[in-house]
Coordinates of C-alpha atoms in Angstrom, one line a residue:
Chain A
X1 CA 62.2 136.9 83.8
X2 CA 61.9 140.3 85.3
X3 CA 64.4 140.7 88.1
X4 CA 66.7 143.0 90.0
X5 CA 70.1 141.7 90.9
X6 CA 71.9 143.5 93.8
X7 CA 75.5 143.6 94.6
X8 CA 77.0 141.5 97.4
X9 CA 77.3 142.1 101.1
X10 CA 79.8 144.8 102.3
X11 CA 81.7 145.3 105.5
X12 CA 83.2 148.7 105.9
X13 CA 84.7 150.9 108.6
X14 CA 83.2 154.3 109.7
X15 CA 84.3 157.1 107.4
X16 CA 84.7 154.9 104.3
X17 CA 82.8 155.4 101.1
X18 CA 80.6 152.8 99.4
X19 CA 78.6 152.3 96.3
X20 CA 76.1 149.4 95.9
X21 CA 74.3 148.4 92.8
X22 CA 71.0 147.1 91.5
X23 CA 70.9 145.7 87.9
X24 CA 67.6 145.3 86.2
X25 CA 66.8 142.7 83.5
X26 CA 63.9 141.3 81.6
X27 CA 62.1 144.7 81.2
X28 CA 62.6 148.2 80.0
X29 CA 64.8 149.5 82.8
X30 CA 64.7 153.1 81.5
X31 CA 60.9 153.5 81.8
X32 CA 60.3 152.4 85.4
X33 CA 61.2 154.3 88.6
X34 CA 63.5 152.4 90.9
X35 CA 63.2 152.8 94.7
X36 CA 65.7 152.2 97.4
X37 CA 64.5 150.9 100.8
X38 CA 66.4 150.5 104.0
X39 CA 65.7 148.0 106.7
X40 CA 67.8 148.4 109.9
X41 CA 68.4 145.3 112.0
X42 CA 65.1 144.2 113.5
X43 CA 63.2 147.2 112.2
X44 CA 60.7 148.0 109.5
X45 CA 61.0 149.1 105.9
X46 CA 62.0 152.7 105.3
X47 CA 61.7 154.5 102.0
X48 CA 64.9 156.2 101.0
X49 CA 64.2 157.7 97.5
X50 CA 63.6 157.0 93.9
X51 CA 65.2 157.5 90.5
X52 CA 63.9 157.4 86.9
X53 CA 66.7 155.8 84.9
X54 CA 65.5 157.3 81.7
X55 CA 66.6 160.8 82.6
X56 CA 68.1 160.3 86.1
X57 CA 65.3 162.4 87.8
X58 CA 65.9 161.7 91.5
X59 CA 63.9 162.2 94.6
X60 CA 65.5 161.7 98.0
X61 CA 63.4 161.2 101.0
X62 CA 63.5 164.4 103.1
X63 CA 64.5 162.4 106.2
X64 CA 67.6 161.2 104.4
X65 CA 68.4 164.2 102.4
X66 CA 72.2 164.6 101.8
X67 CA 73.1 161.3 103.6
X68 CA 73.1 159.2 100.4
X69 CA 73.3 159.7 96.7
X70 CA 71.1 157.8 94.3
X71 CA 72.1 157.5 90.7
X72 CA 71.6 155.3 87.6
X73 CA 73.2 154.3 84.3
X74 CA 70.6 153.4 81.8
X75 CA 73.2 152.1 79.4
X76 CA 73.9 149.2 81.8
X77 CA 70.4 149.1 83.4
X78 CA 71.9 149.7 86.8
X79 CA 70.9 151.9 89.7
X80 CA 73.2 152.8 92.5
X81 CA 73.2 153.9 96.2
X82 CA 76.3 155.7 97.4
X83 CA 77.7 156.9 100.7
X84 CA 80.7 159.3 100.9
X85 CA 81.4 158.7 104.6
X86 CA 79.7 155.7 106.3
X87 CA 78.5 155.7 109.9
X88 CA 77.8 152.8 112.2
X89 CA 74.1 153.8 111.9
X90 CA 74.2 153.0 108.2
X91 CA 74.3 149.3 109.1
X92 CA 71.3 147.8 107.4
X93 CA 69.9 145.7 104.6
X94 CA 69.3 147.8 101.5
X95 CA 66.7 146.8 98.9
X96 CA 66.0 148.1 95.5
X97 CA 62.6 147.7 94.0
X98 CA 60.9 148.5 90.7
X99 CA 57.9 150.8 90.9
X100 CA 54.8 149.8 88.9
X101 CA 52.7 152.9 88.1
X102 CA 49.2 151.9 87.3
X103 CA 45.9 153.7 86.9
X104 CA 44.8 152.8 90.4
X105 CA 48.0 152.8 92.4
X106 CA 51.7 152.6 92.5
X107 CA 53.3 149.4 93.8
X108 CA 56.8 148.1 94.4
X109 CA 56.3 145.0 92.3
X110 CA 59.8 143.6 91.8
X111 CA 62.4 143.5 94.6
X112 CA 66.0 142.7 94.7
X113 CA 67.3 140.3 97.3
X114 CA 69.0 143.0 99.2
X115 CA 72.5 144.1 100.0
X116 CA 73.6 143.8 103.6
X117 CA 75.9 146.7 104.6
X118 CA 77.8 146.4 107.9
X119 CA 79.7 149.4 109.2
X120 CA 82.0 148.6 112.2
X121 CA 85.4 149.5 113.5
Chain B
X1 CA 56.2 163.5 105.3
X2 CA 53.1 161.4 105.8
X3 CA 52.8 158.5 108.3
X4 CA 51.1 155.2 108.0
X5 CA 50.2 153.4 111.2
X6 CA 49.7 149.7 111.7
X7 CA 49.0 147.5 114.7
X8 CA 52.3 145.9 115.8
X9 CA 51.1 142.4 116.0
X10 CA 48.0 140.2 115.4
X11 CA 47.4 136.5 115.7
X12 CA 45.0 134.2 113.9
X13 CA 44.1 130.6 114.3
X14 CA 44.9 128.3 111.4
X15 CA 42.1 128.5 108.8
X16 CA 40.5 131.6 110.4
X17 CA 40.3 135.2 109.0
X18 CA 42.5 138.1 110.0
X19 CA 42.3 141.7 109.0
X20 CA 45.4 144.0 109.0
X21 CA 44.8 147.7 108.9
X22 CA 46.8 150.7 107.9
X23 CA 45.8 154.3 108.8
X24 CA 47.0 157.5 107.4
X25 CA 46.0 160.8 105.8
X26 CA 47.6 159.8 102.4
X27 CA 45.1 156.9 102.1
X28 CA 42.3 159.5 101.6
X29 CA 44.1 160.3 98.3
X30 CA 46.1 157.3 97.3
X31 CA 45.5 153.5 97.3
X32 CA 47.8 151.4 99.4
X33 CA 49.9 148.5 98.4
X34 CA 50.8 145.7 100.7
X35 CA 54.0 143.6 101.2
X36 CA 54.6 140.3 102.9
X37 CA 58.1 139.8 104.4
X38 CA 59.2 136.5 105.9
X39 CA 62.4 136.3 108.0
X40 CA 65.6 136.6 106.0
X41 CA 63.7 137.3 102.7
X42 CA 63.0 140.4 100.6
X43 CA 59.4 141.8 100.7
X44 CA 56.9 140.5 98.3
X45 CA 54.0 142.5 96.8
X46 CA 50.7 140.8 97.8
X47 CA 48.0 143.5 97.1
X48 CA 47.8 146.9 95.4
X49 CA 45.2 149.4 94.3
X50 CA 41.5 148.9 95.0
X51 CA 41.8 145.1 95.3
X52 CA 44.5 143.8 92.9
X53 CA 46.5 140.7 93.5
X54 CA 49.7 140.1 91.6
X55 CA 50.1 136.9 89.7
X56 CA 50.9 134.0 92.1
X57 CA 49.3 135.5 95.2
X58 CA 46.5 133.3 96.6
X59 CA 43.0 134.5 96.4
X60 CA 42.7 134.2 100.2
X61 CA 44.3 137.7 100.2
X62 CA 42.0 140.6 99.6
X63 CA 42.1 144.4 100.1
X64 CA 39.7 147.1 100.9
X65 CA 39.7 150.9 101.6
X66 CA 37.6 153.3 103.6
X67 CA 38.4 156.9 104.3
X68 CA 41.9 157.0 105.8
X69 CA 42.1 153.3 106.3
X70 CA 43.3 150.5 104.1
X71 CA 42.9 146.8 105.0
X72 CA 44.4 143.5 104.0
X73 CA 42.3 140.5 104.8
X74 CA 43.5 136.9 104.9
X75 CA 40.6 134.5 104.7
X76 CA 41.5 131.1 105.8
X77 CA 45.0 131.8 107.0
X78 CA 47.6 129.2 106.4
X79 CA 50.8 128.5 108.3
X80 CA 52.9 130.0 105.4
X81 CA 51.1 133.4 105.9
X82 CA 53.0 134.0 109.1
X83 CA 55.1 137.0 108.3
X84 CA 55.5 140.7 108.7
X85 CA 53.1 142.8 106.6
X86 CA 53.7 146.4 105.5
X87 CA 51.5 148.9 103.8
X88 CA 52.8 151.6 101.5
X89 CA 51.3 154.6 99.6
X90 CA 52.3 157.8 97.9
X91 CA 53.1 160.6 100.2
X92 CA 50.3 163.1 100.3
X93 CA 52.7 166.1 100.8
X94 CA 52.8 166.8 97.1
X95 CA 56.2 165.6 96.2
X96 CA 56.8 162.3 94.4
X97 CA 57.6 160.2 97.5
X98 CA 56.4 157.1 99.2
X99 CA 55.9 156.0 102.8
X100 CA 55.8 152.6 104.5
X101 CA 53.6 151.6 107.3
X102 CA 55.0 150.6 110.7
X103 CA 54.5 146.9 110.0
X104 CA 52.3 144.2 111.5
X105 CA 53.6 140.8 112.6
X106 CA 51.0 138.1 111.8
X107 CA 51.3 134.9 113.9
X108 CA 49.3 131.9 112.8
X109 CA 48.4 129.8 115.8

């Protein structure tokens, strides 16, 4: 079964660092882009960026440039989303998703269940 | 970056047809994909490309495209179709990025 397994919920204080993970299984992890998607409480889906695990080619959304770091380890089929100094406004659900690239369109075809990050003092 | 605009909310009577639209410049270049999200759950891909349904998605879901508008139609809406729906496409600004629509809440009456 093709799936993405995300790490568990986190509760952090402002200023702390954090790294959450997304482990792929059931397919060739190295050859599919992985996207990170943010959903703030009661809000819509927001694209954060993508990574190609095969060579770690990374594209960060211009609107979030510098706020997070996306990385991957193809040897463990795991992608990561990292913050060096969290803010209360980082409180959100974070999803990873596999990108299917077809002849007609790209699609986020497999999603993780999400990691809830709560930042509060 | 590009923007994709959706109506915030639509309602449909049980068994009737509802069309959800998504407008944006990027749709003149790229096909949209569509995602259904129910409360407390991760999004699920329901449509992509010209009119492609992933395995397991009922055939009451269909897609269409015209100019800068993509549409998702539910023919014979069921109670379980009540959810938020988001469109998505590649960003038309040249870089390899994506953009989500603003989302549409579908209520089945």
